[in-house]
Amino acid sequence: MPEISETFTGQTVICTFDVTPGTAEDLVEALRSAWDDVVTRHPGFLGGAIHMNDAQTRVASYSQWKARSDYQEMLRSPEMRARSRIIHGFARSFEPVMYEVVASYD
């Protein structure tokens, strides 16, 4: 389970994908497969989620890692590199961004 707290010392990554309603489900399916087989099994993975908007034009993923290097190593793995090419083919654009939690509210 992700920890959304100002005291969290790991790495948070939010990735947004710009898609069409015709490719949104394909992208989500490819992301689920990558998360099931690669992302969640990589050392340092703490938790995350995949989201899709109502119009099926945006998909976002949220993940947390013990360290930035854990996320980077996962991305560089041969299996994830192959899956990334497929995933990116479903999106018009995508943007992975690393964040720090600066405030949280319950």
CSV table of C-alpha atoms in Angstrom, one decimal:
chain,number,residue,atom,x,y,z
A,1,MET,CA,0.0,0.0,0.0
A,2,PRO,CA,1.5,3.4,-0.9
A,3,GLU,CA,2.3,5.7,1.9
A,4,ILE,CA,1.2,9.3,1.1
A,5,SER,CA,3.0,11.1,3.9
A,6,GLU,CA,5.4,14.0,4.2
A,7,THR,CA,7.7,11.6,6.1
A,8,PHE,CA,7.9,9.2,3.2
A,9,THR,CA,11.6,9.0,2.2
A,10,GLY,CA,11.3,6.8,-0.9
A,11,GLN,CA,10.5,7.7,-4.5
A,12,THR,CA,7.0,8.4,-5.8
A,13,VAL,CA,6.4,8.2,-9.6
A,14,ILE,CA,3.3,9.4,-11.4
A,15,CYS,CA,3.0,8.5,-15.0
A,16,THR,CA,0.2,10.0,-17.3
A,17,PHE,CA,-0.7,8.7,-20.7
A,18,ASP,CA,-2.8,10.6,-23.3
A,19,VAL,CA,-4.9,8.0,-25.1
A,20,THR,CA,-8.0,7.7,-27.3
A,21,PRO,CA,-11.1,5.8,-26.1
A,22,GLY,CA,-10.2,3.2,-28.7
A,23,THR,CA,-6.8,2.4,-27.1
A,24,ALA,CA,-7.5,3.1,-23.4
A,25,GLU,CA,-8.5,-0.4,-22.5
A,26,ASP,CA,-5.6,-1.9,-24.5
A,27,LEU,CA,-3.2,0.3,-22.6
A,28,VAL,CA,-4.7,-0.6,-19.3
A,29,GLU,CA,-4.5,-4.3,-20.2
A,30,ALA,CA,-0.8,-3.9,-21.2
A,31,LEU,CA,-0.1,-1.9,-17.9
A,32,ARG,CA,-1.8,-4.6,-15.8
A,33,SER,CA,0.2,-7.3,-17.4
A,34,ALA,CA,3.5,-5.4,-16.9
A,35,TRP,CA,2.6,-4.6,-13.3
A,36,ASP,CA,1.6,-8.2,-12.6
A,37,ASP,CA,4.7,-9.8,-14.2
A,38,VAL,CA,7.4,-7.1,-13.8
A,39,VAL,CA,6.7,-4.0,-11.8
A,40,THR,CA,5.3,-5.5,-8.6
A,41,ARG,CA,7.9,-8.2,-8.5
A,42,HIS,CA,10.9,-5.9,-8.8
A,43,PRO,CA,12.9,-5.2,-5.6
A,44,GLY,CA,12.1,-1.9,-4.0
A,45,PHE,CA,8.4,-1.8,-5.2
A,46,LEU,CA,6.2,-0.6,-2.3
A,47,GLY,CA,2.8,-0.2,-4.0
A,48,GLY,CA,0.8,1.6,-6.6
A,49,ALA,CA,-2.3,1.9,-8.7
A,50,ILE,CA,-3.6,2.4,-12.2
A,51,HIS,CA,-6.3,4.9,-12.9
A,52,MET,CA,-8.4,5.8,-16.0
A,53,ASN,CA,-10.7,8.8,-16.5
A,54,ASP,CA,-14.4,8.5,-17.4
A,55,ALA,CA,-13.8,9.7,-21.0
A,56,GLN,CA,-11.1,7.1,-21.5
A,57,THR,CA,-8.7,9.7,-22.7
A,58,ARG,CA,-6.2,9.7,-19.8
A,59,VAL,CA,-4.6,6.9,-17.9
A,60,ALA,CA,-2.4,7.5,-14.9
A,61,SER,CA,-0.3,5.2,-12.7
A,62,TYR,CA,1.0,5.9,-9.3
A,63,SER,CA,3.9,3.9,-7.8
A,64,GLN,CA,6.2,4.2,-4.8
A,65,TRP,CA,9.6,2.7,-4.5
A,66,LYS,CA,12.1,2.4,-1.6
A,67,ALA,CA,14.6,4.3,-3.7
A,68,ARG,CA,14.8,6.1,-7.1
A,69,SER,CA,17.4,3.6,-8.2
A,70,ASP,CA,14.9,0.7,-7.7
A,71,TYR,CA,12.5,2.3,-10.1
A,72,GLN,CA,15.3,3.1,-12.6
A,73,GLU,CA,16.6,-0.5,-12.5
A,74,MET,CA,13.1,-1.8,-13.1
A,75,LEU,CA,12.7,0.4,-16.2
A,76,ARG,CA,16.1,-0.7,-17.5
A,77,SER,CA,15.3,-4.4,-17.2
A,78,PRO,CA,15.1,-6.2,-20.6
A,79,GLU,CA,11.6,-7.4,-19.9
A,80,MET,CA,10.3,-4.0,-18.9
A,81,ARG,CA,12.0,-2.3,-21.9
A,82,ALA,CA,10.2,-4.7,-24.2
A,83,ARG,CA,6.9,-4.1,-22.5
A,84,SER,CA,7.4,-0.3,-22.5
A,85,ARG,CA,7.6,-0.3,-26.3
A,86,ILE,CA,4.2,-2.0,-26.5
A,87,ILE,CA,2.7,0.3,-23.8
A,88,HIS,CA,3.9,3.4,-25.4
A,89,GLY,CA,2.4,2.3,-28.7
A,90,PHE,CA,-1.1,2.7,-27.3
A,91,ALA,CA,-0.6,6.3,-26.1
A,92,ARG,CA,-0.3,9.5,-28.1
A,93,SER,CA,2.0,10.7,-25.4
A,94,PHE,CA,3.1,9.8,-21.9
A,95,GLU,CA,5.0,11.5,-19.1
A,96,PRO,CA,6.6,9.8,-16.1
A,97,VAL,CA,7.5,12.2,-13.3
A,98,MET,CA,9.2,11.6,-10.0
A,99,TYR,CA,7.7,13.4,-7.1
A,100,GLU,CA,8.2,14.1,-3.4
A,101,VAL,CA,5.2,14.4,-1.0
A,102,VAL,CA,5.2,17.9,0.3
A,103,ALA,CA,1.8,17.8,2.1
A,104,SER,CA,-0.8,15.2,2.9
A,105,TYR,CA,-4.3,15.3,4.4
A,106,ASP,CA,-6.5,12.7,6.0
